[in-house]
Amino acid sequence: MTLEGVDTNGDGMDDVYAVTGYDQSNENVDIPSSVNGVPVVEIVGSAFAEYSDLKTVWIPKSITSIGADVFADKEGFILHYEQITLLYEGTYEQWQA
């Protein structure tokens, strides 16, 4: 999994992290809730798309935004998540798929 720091307030420091991609190093992905005390809050669109070897993804409740097509073209994998409230950028049909 690839993480990228984001400076949200312009002070030159990473205030949050986003999951930006999947490096295929592990078929079971456990997204951390923080990196060095900085929260992981977003999964950007298409981050896990088109990788057939993905088996499970654990999403922590620190995630508040999931981009469109994050899990595009996925079949037969398990998505685990804590009780969370989040903003999904895709359609309801895309989420159901």
mmCIF file of N, CA, C and O in Angstrom:
data_model
loop_
_atom_site.group_PDB
_atom_site.id
_atom_site.type_symbol
_atom_site.label_atom_id
_atom_site.label_comp_id
_atom_site.label_asym_id
_atom_site.label_seq_id
_atom_site.Cartn_x
_atom_site.Cartn_y
_atom_site.Cartn_z
ATOM 1 N N MET A 1 0.841 -1.161 0.000
ATOM 2 C CA MET A 1 0.000 0.000 0.000
ATOM 3 C C MET A 1 0.897 1.238 0.000
ATOM 4 O O MET A 1 1.937 1.266 0.644
ATOM 5 N N THR A 2 0.468 2.242 -0.735
ATOM 6 C CA THR A 2 1.224 3.477 -0.840
ATOM 7 C C THR A 2 0.471 4.587 -0.105
ATOM 8 O O THR A 2 -0.715 4.800 -0.335
ATOM 9 N N LEU A 3 1.182 5.288 0.787
ATOM 10 C CA LEU A 3 0.607 6.397 1.531
ATOM 11 C C LEU A 3 1.302 7.688 1.135
ATOM 12 O O LEU A 3 2.509 7.699 0.881
ATOM 13 N N GLU A 4 0.541 8.770 1.110
ATOM 14 C CA GLU A 4 1.113 10.073 0.773
ATOM 15 C C GLU A 4 0.647 11.088 1.803
ATOM 16 O O GLU A 4 -0.542 11.185 2.112
ATOM 17 N N GLY A 5 1.600 11.854 2.338
ATOM 18 C CA GLY A 5 1.274 12.907 3.287
ATOM 19 C C GLY A 5 0.659 14.096 2.572
ATOM 20 O O GLY A 5 1.004 14.404 1.437
ATOM 21 N N VAL A 6 -0.268 14.774 3.273
ATOM 22 C CA VAL A 6 -0.954 15.927 2.705
ATOM 23 C C VAL A 6 -0.865 17.082 3.695
ATOM 24 O O VAL A 6 -1.201 16.939 4.871
ATOM 25 N N ASP A 7 -0.388 18.218 3.208
ATOM 26 C CA ASP A 7 -0.325 19.449 4.013
ATOM 27 C C ASP A 7 -1.633 20.203 3.802
ATOM 28 O O ASP A 7 -1.832 20.828 2.769
ATOM 29 N N THR A 8 -2.536 20.146 4.767
ATOM 30 C CA THR A 8 -3.854 20.760 4.595
ATOM 31 C C THR A 8 -3.914 22.222 5.014
ATOM 32 O O THR A 8 -4.851 22.923 4.657
ATOM 33 N N ASN A 9 -2.937 22.683 5.770
ATOM 34 C CA ASN A 9 -3.006 24.067 6.246
ATOM 35 C C ASN A 9 -1.853 24.950 5.781
ATOM 36 O O ASN A 9 -1.709 26.077 6.237
ATOM 37 N N GLY A 10 -1.017 24.441 4.882
ATOM 38 C CA GLY A 10 0.034 25.252 4.276
ATOM 39 C C GLY A 10 1.250 25.542 5.138
ATOM 40 O O GLY A 10 2.035 26.423 4.822
ATOM 41 N N ASP A 11 1.448 24.773 6.212
ATOM 42 C CA ASP A 11 2.596 25.023 7.079
ATOM 43 C C ASP A 11 3.819 24.183 6.714
ATOM 44 O O ASP A 11 4.834 24.219 7.402
ATOM 45 N N GLY A 12 3.734 23.427 5.626
ATOM 46 C CA GLY A 12 4.865 22.608 5.188
ATOM 47 C C GLY A 12 4.971 21.265 5.889
ATOM 48 O O GLY A 12 5.899 20.508 5.636
ATOM 49 N N MET A 13 4.043 20.966 6.763
ATOM 50 C CA MET A 13 4.039 19.695 7.497
ATOM 51 C C MET A 13 2.847 18.865 7.032
ATOM 52 O O MET A 13 1.781 19.398 6.739
ATOM 53 N N ASP A 14 3.036 17.541 6.983
ATOM 54 C CA ASP A 14 1.928 16.650 6.630
ATOM 55 C C ASP A 14 0.944 16.598 7.799
ATOM 56 O O ASP A 14 1.309 16.215 8.904
ATOM 57 N N ASP A 15 -0.298 17.014 7.545
ATOM 58 C CA ASP A 15 -1.334 17.029 8.582
ATOM 59 C C ASP A 15 -2.152 15.745 8.578
ATOM 60 O O ASP A 15 -2.719 15.366 9.600
ATOM 61 N N VAL A 16 -2.264 15.116 7.420
ATOM 62 C CA VAL A 16 -2.995 13.864 7.259
ATOM 63 C C VAL A 16 -2.294 13.028 6.193
ATOM 64 O O VAL A 16 -1.457 13.537 5.438
ATOM 65 N N TYR A 17 -2.666 11.763 6.150
ATOM 66 C CA TYR A 17 -2.171 10.872 5.101
ATOM 67 C C TYR A 17 -3.338 10.327 4.298
ATOM 68 O O TYR A 17 -4.455 10.201 4.802
ATOM 69 N N ALA A 18 -3.053 9.997 3.042
ATOM 70 C CA ALA A 18 -4.027 9.388 2.144
ATOM 71 C C ALA A 18 -3.428 8.121 1.550
ATOM 72 O O ALA A 18 -2.234 8.080 1.246
ATOM 73 N N VAL A 19 -4.253 7.094 1.403
ATOM 74 C CA VAL A 19 -3.847 5.883 0.693
ATOM 75 C C VAL A 19 -3.986 6.204 -0.787
ATOM 76 O O VAL A 19 -5.064 6.547 -1.257
ATOM 77 N N THR A 20 -2.880 6.118 -1.510
ATOM 78 C CA THR A 20 -2.886 6.517 -2.920
ATOM 79 C C THR A 20 -2.717 5.357 -3.886
ATOM 80 O O THR A 20 -2.904 5.523 -5.091
ATOM 81 N N GLY A 21 -2.352 4.191 -3.382
ATOM 82 C CA GLY A 21 -2.155 3.069 -4.286
ATOM 83 C C GLY A 21 -1.896 1.777 -3.546
ATOM 84 O O GLY A 21 -1.798 1.735 -2.324
ATOM 85 N N TYR A 22 -1.779 0.738 -4.325
ATOM 86 C CA TYR A 22 -1.557 -0.613 -3.816
ATOM 87 C C TYR A 22 -0.352 -1.191 -4.538
ATOM 88 O O TYR A 22 -0.337 -1.297 -5.763
ATOM 89 N N ASP A 23 0.675 -1.554 -3.777
ATOM 90 C CA ASP A 23 1.920 -2.034 -4.375
ATOM 91 C C ASP A 23 1.965 -3.545 -4.570
ATOM 92 O O ASP A 23 2.988 -4.084 -4.971
ATOM 93 N N GLN A 24 0.872 -4.245 -4.262
ATOM 94 C CA GLN A 24 0.755 -5.680 -4.433
ATOM 95 C C GLN A 24 1.726 -6.486 -3.580
ATOM 96 O O GLN A 24 2.000 -7.640 -3.876
ATOM 97 N N SER A 25 2.261 -5.880 -2.507
ATOM 98 C CA SER A 25 3.205 -6.595 -1.657
ATOM 99 C C SER A 25 2.511 -7.562 -0.698
ATOM 100 O O SER A 25 3.163 -8.437 -0.141
ATOM 101 N N ASN A 26 1.212 -7.421 -0.529
ATOM 102 C CA ASN A 26 0.482 -8.279 0.388
ATOM 103 C C ASN A 26 -0.962 -8.382 -0.088
ATOM 104 O O ASN A 26 -1.591 -7.372 -0.374
ATOM 105 N N GLU A 27 -1.505 -9.581 -0.147
ATOM 106 C CA GLU A 27 -2.889 -9.750 -0.598
ATOM 107 C C GLU A 27 -3.901 -9.377 0.478
ATOM 108 O O GLU A 27 -5.088 -9.247 0.214
ATOM 109 N N ASN A 28 -3.427 -9.202 1.721
ATOM 110 C CA ASN A 28 -4.270 -8.777 2.837
ATOM 111 C C ASN A 28 -3.760 -7.420 3.316
ATOM 112 O O ASN A 28 -2.666 -7.328 3.861
ATOM 113 N N VAL A 29 -4.547 -6.379 3.093
ATOM 114 C CA VAL A 29 -4.118 -5.017 3.392
ATOM 115 C C VAL A 29 -4.792 -4.529 4.666
ATOM 116 O O VAL A 29 -6.015 -4.601 4.804
ATOM 117 N N ASP A 30 -3.989 -4.039 5.597
ATOM 118 C CA ASP A 30 -4.484 -3.454 6.840
ATOM 119 C C ASP A 30 -4.069 -1.982 6.831
ATOM 120 O O ASP A 30 -2.916 -1.649 7.087
ATOM 121 N N ILE A 31 -5.007 -1.118 6.497
ATOM 122 C CA ILE A 31 -4.709 0.318 6.430
ATOM 123 C C ILE A 31 -4.516 0.832 7.852
ATOM 124 O O ILE A 31 -5.381 0.629 8.706
ATOM 125 N N PRO A 32 -3.393 1.488 8.137
ATOM 126 C CA PRO A 32 -3.173 2.000 9.487
ATOM 127 C C PRO A 32 -4.067 3.209 9.756
ATOM 128 O O PRO A 32 -4.452 3.928 8.839
ATOM 129 N N SER A 33 -4.389 3.435 11.013
ATOM 130 C CA SER A 33 -5.191 4.605 11.360
ATOM 131 C C SER A 33 -4.328 5.861 11.435
ATOM 132 O O SER A 33 -4.840 6.977 11.330
ATOM 133 N N SER A 34 -3.004 5.667 11.598
ATOM 134 C CA SER A 34 -2.092 6.817 11.638
ATOM 135 C C SER A 34 -0.686 6.378 11.249
ATOM 136 O O SER A 34 -0.354 5.200 11.277
ATOM 137 N N VAL A 35 0.130 7.362 10.876
ATOM 138 C CA VAL A 35 1.542 7.163 10.562
ATOM 139 C C VAL A 35 2.310 8.188 11.386
ATOM 140 O O VAL A 35 2.117 9.392 11.213
ATOM 141 N N ASN A 36 3.130 7.714 12.312
ATOM 142 C CA ASN A 36 3.883 8.601 13.204
ATOM 143 C C ASN A 36 2.975 9.636 13.865
ATOM 144 O O ASN A 36 3.301 10.809 13.978
ATOM 145 N N GLY A 37 1.794 9.190 14.301
ATOM 146 C CA GLY A 37 0.852 10.062 14.984
ATOM 147 C C GLY A 37 -0.012 10.928 14.087
ATOM 148 O O GLY A 37 -0.873 11.651 14.557
ATOM 149 N N VAL A 38 0.211 10.864 12.773
ATOM 150 C CA VAL A 38 -0.572 11.654 11.816
ATOM 151 C C VAL A 38 -1.666 10.743 11.250
ATOM 152 O O VAL A 38 -1.369 9.670 10.739
ATOM 153 N N PRO A 39 -2.950 11.157 11.322
ATOM 154 C CA PRO A 39 -4.032 10.272 10.905
ATOM 155 C C PRO A 39 -4.079 9.995 9.407
ATOM 156 O O PRO A 39 -3.762 10.854 8.590
ATOM 157 N N VAL A 40 -4.477 8.774 9.073
ATOM 158 C CA VAL A 40 -4.745 8.380 7.687
ATOM 159 C C VAL A 40 -6.253 8.557 7.518
ATOM 160 O O VAL A 40 -7.034 7.882 8.184
ATOM 161 N N VAL A 41 -6.667 9.495 6.630
ATOM 162 C CA VAL A 41 -8.076 9.870 6.563
ATOM 163 C C VAL A 41 -8.759 9.607 5.227
ATOM 164 O O VAL A 41 -9.973 9.738 5.127
ATOM 165 N N GLU A 42 -8.002 9.238 4.198
ATOM 166 C CA GLU A 42 -8.595 9.139 2.875
ATOM 167 C C GLU A 42 -8.025 7.964 2.088
ATOM 168 O O GLU A 42 -6.858 7.610 2.237
ATOM 169 N N ILE A 43 -8.872 7.387 1.238
ATOM 170 C CA ILE A 43 -8.433 6.436 0.219
ATOM 171 C C ILE A 43 -8.808 7.086 -1.105
ATOM 172 O O ILE A 43 -9.985 7.313 -1.380
ATOM 173 N N VAL A 44 -7.819 7.448 -1.903
ATOM 174 C CA VAL A 44 -8.097 8.170 -3.150
ATOM 175 C C VAL A 44 -8.685 7.238 -4.201
ATOM 176 O O VAL A 44 -8.518 6.020 -4.144
ATOM 177 N N GLY A 45 -9.381 7.828 -5.171
ATOM 178 C CA GLY A 45 -10.037 7.070 -6.230
ATOM 179 C C GLY A 45 -9.091 6.131 -6.954
ATOM 180 O O GLY A 45 -7.940 6.468 -7.202
ATOM 181 N N SER A 46 -9.565 4.940 -7.212
ATOM 182 C CA SER A 46 -8.852 3.893 -7.952
ATOM 183 C C SER A 46 -7.619 3.348 -7.228
ATOM 184 O O SER A 46 -6.803 2.663 -7.846
ATOM 185 N N ALA A 47 -7.474 3.613 -5.945
ATOM 186 C CA ALA A 47 -6.275 3.183 -5.210
ATOM 187 C C ALA A 47 -6.041 1.680 -5.269
ATOM 188 O O ALA A 47 -4.902 1.230 -5.338
ATOM 189 N N PHE A 48 -7.101 0.879 -5.240
ATOM 190 C CA PHE A 48 -6.959 -0.570 -5.255
ATOM 191 C C PHE A 48 -7.516 -1.193 -6.532
ATOM 192 O O PHE A 48 -7.670 -2.407 -6.620
ATOM 193 N N ALA A 49 -7.826 -0.384 -7.509
ATOM 194 C CA ALA A 49 -8.467 -0.875 -8.733
ATOM 195 C C ALA A 49 -7.541 -1.783 -9.543
ATOM 196 O O ALA A 49 -6.341 -1.596 -9.567
ATOM 197 N N GLU A 50 -8.128 -2.773 -10.150
ATOM 198 C CA GLU A 50 -7.472 -3.626 -11.143
ATOM 199 C C GLU A 50 -6.391 -4.557 -10.609
ATOM 200 O O GLU A 50 -5.591 -5.068 -11.381
ATOM 201 N N TYR A 51 -6.351 -4.789 -9.307
ATOM 202 C CA TYR A 51 -5.375 -5.731 -8.765
ATOM 203 C C TYR A 51 -6.098 -6.995 -8.343
ATOM 204 O O TYR A 51 -6.794 -7.020 -7.336
ATOM 205 N N SER A 52 -5.931 -8.052 -9.092
ATOM 206 C CA SER A 52 -6.698 -9.275 -8.883
ATOM 207 C C SER A 52 -6.246 -10.077 -7.672
ATOM 208 O O SER A 52 -6.982 -10.929 -7.192
ATOM 209 N N ASP A 53 -5.046 -9.833 -7.142
ATOM 210 C CA ASP A 53 -4.552 -10.631 -6.029
ATOM 211 C C ASP A 53 -5.023 -10.139 -4.660
ATOM 212 O O ASP A 53 -4.749 -10.758 -3.651
ATOM 213 N N LEU A 54 -5.759 -9.056 -4.599
ATOM 214 C CA LEU A 54 -6.239 -8.496 -3.335
ATOM 215 C C LEU A 54 -7.306 -9.405 -2.730
ATOM 216 O O LEU A 54 -8.284 -9.755 -3.390
ATOM 217 N N LYS A 55 -7.104 -9.823 -1.468
ATOM 218 C CA LYS A 55 -8.037 -10.735 -0.792
ATOM 219 C C LYS A 55 -8.877 -10.021 0.269
ATOM 220 O O LYS A 55 -10.076 -10.220 0.349
ATOM 221 N N THR A 56 -8.225 -9.245 1.136
ATOM 222 C CA THR A 56 -8.951 -8.528 2.183
ATOM 223 C C THR A 56 -8.374 -7.130 2.367
ATOM 224 O O THR A 56 -7.184 -6.907 2.156
ATOM 225 N N VAL A 57 -9.249 -6.210 2.763
ATOM 226 C CA VAL A 57 -8.836 -4.845 3.096
ATOM 227 C C VAL A 57 -9.501 -4.479 4.415
ATOM 228 O O VAL A 57 -10.719 -4.594 4.564
ATOM 229 N N TRP A 58 -8.694 -4.043 5.372
ATOM 230 C CA TRP A 58 -9.187 -3.563 6.660
ATOM 231 C C TRP A 58 -9.125 -2.044 6.637
ATOM 232 O O TRP A 58 -8.059 -1.467 6.432
ATOM 233 N N ILE A 59 -10.275 -1.395 6.859
ATOM 234 C CA ILE A 59 -10.355 0.067 6.839
ATOM 235 C C ILE A 59 -10.601 0.562 8.262
ATOM 236 O O ILE A 59 -11.608 0.205 8.879
ATOM 237 N N PRO A 60 -9.699 1.403 8.805
ATOM 238 C CA PRO A 60 -9.896 1.915 10.166
ATOM 239 C C PRO A 60 -10.933 3.042 10.185
ATOM 240 O O PRO A 60 -11.241 3.629 9.144
ATOM 241 N N LYS A 61 -11.452 3.357 11.358
ATOM 242 C CA LYS A 61 -12.454 4.405 11.428
ATOM 243 C C LYS A 61 -11.879 5.802 11.246
ATOM 244 O O LYS A 61 -12.633 6.763 11.120
ATOM 245 N N SER A 62 -10.568 5.933 11.141
ATOM 246 C CA SER A 62 -9.973 7.240 10.839
ATOM 247 C C SER A 62 -10.262 7.670 9.399
ATOM 248 O O SER A 62 -10.208 8.853 9.071
ATOM 249 N N ILE A 63 -10.593 6.709 8.532
ATOM 250 C CA ILE A 63 -10.899 7.015 7.127
ATOM 251 C C ILE A 63 -12.247 7.727 7.057
ATOM 252 O O ILE A 63 -13.257 7.201 7.510
ATOM 253 N N THR A 64 -12.260 8.915 6.467
ATOM 254 C CA THR A 64 -13.488 9.699 6.345
ATOM 255 C C THR A 64 -13.883 9.940 4.894
ATOM 256 O O THR A 64 -14.949 10.482 4.632
ATOM 257 N N SER A 65 -13.018 9.562 3.950
ATOM 258 C CA SER A 65 -13.319 9.791 2.542
ATOM 259 C C SER A 65 -12.751 8.656 1.698
ATOM 260 O O SER A 65 -11.590 8.272 1.863
ATOM 261 N N ILE A 66 -13.603 8.127 0.815
ATOM 262 C CA ILE A 66 -13.183 7.086 -0.115
ATOM 263 C C ILE A 66 -13.532 7.556 -1.516
ATOM 264 O O ILE A 66 -14.694 7.848 -1.801
ATOM 265 N N GLY A 67 -12.526 7.644 -2.383
ATOM 266 C CA GLY A 67 -12.729 8.122 -3.744
ATOM 267 C C GLY A 67 -13.480 7.130 -4.611
ATOM 268 O O GLY A 67 -13.609 5.950 -4.278
ATOM 269 N N ALA A 68 -13.957 7.615 -5.732
ATOM 270 C CA ALA A 68 -14.697 6.782 -6.687
ATOM 271 C C ALA A 68 -13.795 5.693 -7.268
ATOM 272 O O ALA A 68 -12.601 5.886 -7.442
ATOM 273 N N ASP A 69 -14.376 4.550 -7.534
ATOM 274 C CA ASP A 69 -13.703 3.418 -8.182
ATOM 275 C C ASP A 69 -12.515 2.877 -7.400
ATOM 276 O O ASP A 69 -11.603 2.294 -7.989
ATOM 277 N N VAL A 70 -12.506 3.051 -6.086
ATOM 278 C CA VAL A 70 -11.396 2.541 -5.270
ATOM 279 C C VAL A 70 -11.217 1.045 -5.465
ATOM 280 O O VAL A 70 -10.104 0.556 -5.575
ATOM 281 N N PHE A 71 -12.317 0.313 -5.521
ATOM 282 C CA PHE A 71 -12.249 -1.133 -5.666
ATOM 283 C C PHE A 71 -12.812 -1.581 -7.009
ATOM 284 O O PHE A 71 -13.412 -2.650 -7.124
ATOM 285 N N ALA A 72 -12.623 -0.795 -8.030
ATOM 286 C CA ALA A 72 -13.145 -1.110 -9.367
ATOM 287 C C ALA A 72 -12.593 -2.456 -9.851
ATOM 288 O O ALA A 72 -11.436 -2.793 -9.610
ATOM 289 N N ASP A 73 -13.443 -3.198 -10.522
ATOM 290 C CA ASP A 73 -13.078 -4.484 -11.120
ATOM 291 C C ASP A 73 -12.644 -5.526 -10.104
ATOM 292 O O ASP A 73 -11.896 -6.447 -10.441
ATOM 293 N N LYS A 74 -13.113 -5.410 -8.865
ATOM 294 C CA LYS A 74 -12.784 -6.394 -7.835
ATOM 295 C C LYS A 74 -13.921 -7.380 -7.699
ATOM 296 O O LYS A 74 -15.082 -7.014 -7.682
ATOM 297 N N GLU A 75 -13.577 -8.641 -7.566
ATOM 298 C CA GLU A 75 -14.544 -9.686 -7.277
ATOM 299 C C GLU A 75 -13.933 -10.622 -6.259
ATOM 300 O O GLU A 75 -12.740 -10.906 -6.301
ATOM 301 N N GLY A 76 -14.746 -11.076 -5.336
ATOM 302 C CA GLY A 76 -14.317 -12.105 -4.403
ATOM 303 C C GLY A 76 -13.317 -11.671 -3.357
ATOM 304 O O GLY A 76 -12.532 -12.487 -2.899
ATOM 305 N N PHE A 77 -13.339 -10.420 -2.932
ATOM 306 C CA PHE A 77 -12.474 -10.024 -1.835
ATOM 307 C C PHE A 77 -13.342 -9.576 -0.670
ATOM 308 O O PHE A 77 -14.533 -9.320 -0.823
ATOM 309 N N ILE A 78 -12.766 -9.505 0.509
ATOM 310 C CA ILE A 78 -13.502 -9.167 1.722
ATOM 311 C C ILE A 78 -13.074 -7.791 2.197
ATOM 312 O O ILE A 78 -11.877 -7.497 2.303
ATOM 313 N N LEU A 79 -14.063 -6.969 2.504
ATOM 314 C CA LEU A 79 -13.817 -5.622 2.996
ATOM 315 C C LEU A 79 -14.241 -5.575 4.452
ATOM 316 O O LEU A 79 -15.394 -5.862 4.777
ATOM 317 N N HIS A 80 -13.304 -5.268 5.346
ATOM 318 C CA HIS A 80 -13.580 -5.149 6.777
ATOM 319 C C HIS A 80 -13.449 -3.677 7.145
ATOM 320 O O HIS A 80 -12.524 -3.008 6.706
ATOM 321 N N TYR A 81 -14.368 -3.200 7.969
ATOM 322 C CA TYR A 81 -14.244 -1.819 8.409
ATOM 323 C C TYR A 81 -14.878 -1.650 9.777
ATOM 324 O O TYR A 81 -15.806 -2.349 10.141
ATOM 325 N N GLU A 82 -14.280 -0.717 10.534
ATOM 326 C CA GLU A 82 -14.850 -0.364 11.814
ATOM 327 C C GLU A 82 -16.086 0.483 11.551
ATOM 328 O O GLU A 82 -16.278 0.978 10.450
ATOM 329 N N GLN A 83 -16.920 0.643 12.554
ATOM 330 C CA GLN A 83 -18.113 1.473 12.384
ATOM 331 C C GLN A 83 -17.666 2.902 12.116
ATOM 332 O O GLN A 83 -17.104 3.566 12.984
ATOM 333 N N ILE A 84 -17.881 3.357 10.875
ATOM 334 C CA ILE A 84 -17.373 4.647 10.453
ATOM 335 C C ILE A 84 -18.439 5.441 9.702
ATOM 336 O O ILE A 84 -19.406 4.880 9.216
ATOM 337 N N THR A 85 -18.224 6.731 9.636
ATOM 338 C CA THR A 85 -19.013 7.603 8.779
ATOM 339 C C THR A 85 -18.046 8.165 7.764
ATOM 340 O O THR A 85 -16.995 8.688 8.125
ATOM 341 N N LEU A 86 -18.373 8.039 6.488
ATOM 342 C CA LEU A 86 -17.438 8.498 5.479
ATOM 343 C C LEU A 86 -18.156 9.089 4.291
ATOM 344 O O LEU A 86 -19.348 8.913 4.113
ATOM 345 N N LEU A 87 -17.405 9.796 3.482
ATOM 346 C CA LEU A 87 -17.893 10.372 2.240
ATOM 347 C C LEU A 87 -17.347 9.522 1.104
ATOM 348 O O LEU A 87 -16.141 9.376 0.964
ATOM 349 N N TYR A 88 -18.243 8.943 0.309
ATOM 350 C CA TYR A 88 -17.843 8.152 -0.853
ATOM 351 C C TYR A 88 -18.155 8.973 -2.094
ATOM 352 O O TYR A 88 -19.277 9.449 -2.263
ATOM 353 N N GLU A 89 -17.183 9.150 -2.960
ATOM 354 C CA GLU A 89 -17.328 10.029 -4.115
ATOM 355 C C GLU A 89 -18.026 9.386 -5.307
ATOM 356 O O GLU A 89 -18.348 10.060 -6.261
ATOM 357 N N GLY A 90 -18.267 8.099 -5.260
ATOM 358 C CA GLY A 90 -18.941 7.431 -6.374
ATOM 359 C C GLY A 90 -20.443 7.356 -6.167
ATOM 360 O O GLY A 90 -20.979 7.887 -5.198
ATOM 361 N N THR A 91 -21.101 6.655 -7.051
ATOM 362 C CA THR A 91 -22.551 6.480 -6.959
ATOM 363 C C THR A 91 -22.875 5.331 -6.001
ATOM 364 O O THR A 91 -22.013 4.511 -5.680
ATOM 365 N N TYR A 92 -24.134 5.241 -5.620
ATOM 366 C CA TYR A 92 -24.590 4.144 -4.776
ATOM 367 C C TYR A 92 -24.367 2.800 -5.473
ATOM 368 O O TYR A 92 -23.932 1.830 -4.860
ATOM 369 N N GLU A 93 -24.645 2.776 -6.761
ATOM 370 C CA GLU A 93 -24.456 1.547 -7.540
ATOM 371 C C GLU A 93 -22.990 1.125 -7.557
ATOM 372 O O GLU A 93 -22.663 -0.057 -7.473
ATOM 373 N N GLN A 94 -22.074 2.091 -7.665
ATOM 374 C CA GLN A 94 -20.644 1.776 -7.645
ATOM 375 C C GLN A 94 -20.255 1.201 -6.281
ATOM 376 O O GLN A 94 -19.481 0.259 -6.210
ATOM 377 N N TRP A 95 -20.791 1.777 -5.211
ATOM 378 C CA TRP A 95 -20.476 1.270 -3.868
ATOM 379 C C TRP A 95 -20.993 -0.154 -3.713
ATOM 380 O O TRP A 95 -20.309 -1.016 -3.195
ATOM 381 N N GLN A 96 -22.197 -0.432 -4.159
ATOM 382 C CA GLN A 96 -22.775 -1.751 -4.073
ATOM 383 C C GLN A 96 -22.008 -2.770 -4.900
ATOM 384 O O GLN A 96 -21.898 -3.932 -4.525
ATOM 385 N N ALA A 97 -21.469 -2.331 -6.033
ATOM 386 C CA ALA A 97 -20.697 -3.228 -6.895
ATOM 387 C C ALA A 97 -19.384 -3.576 -6.248
ATOM 388 O O ALA A 97 -18.821 -4.605 -6.461
#
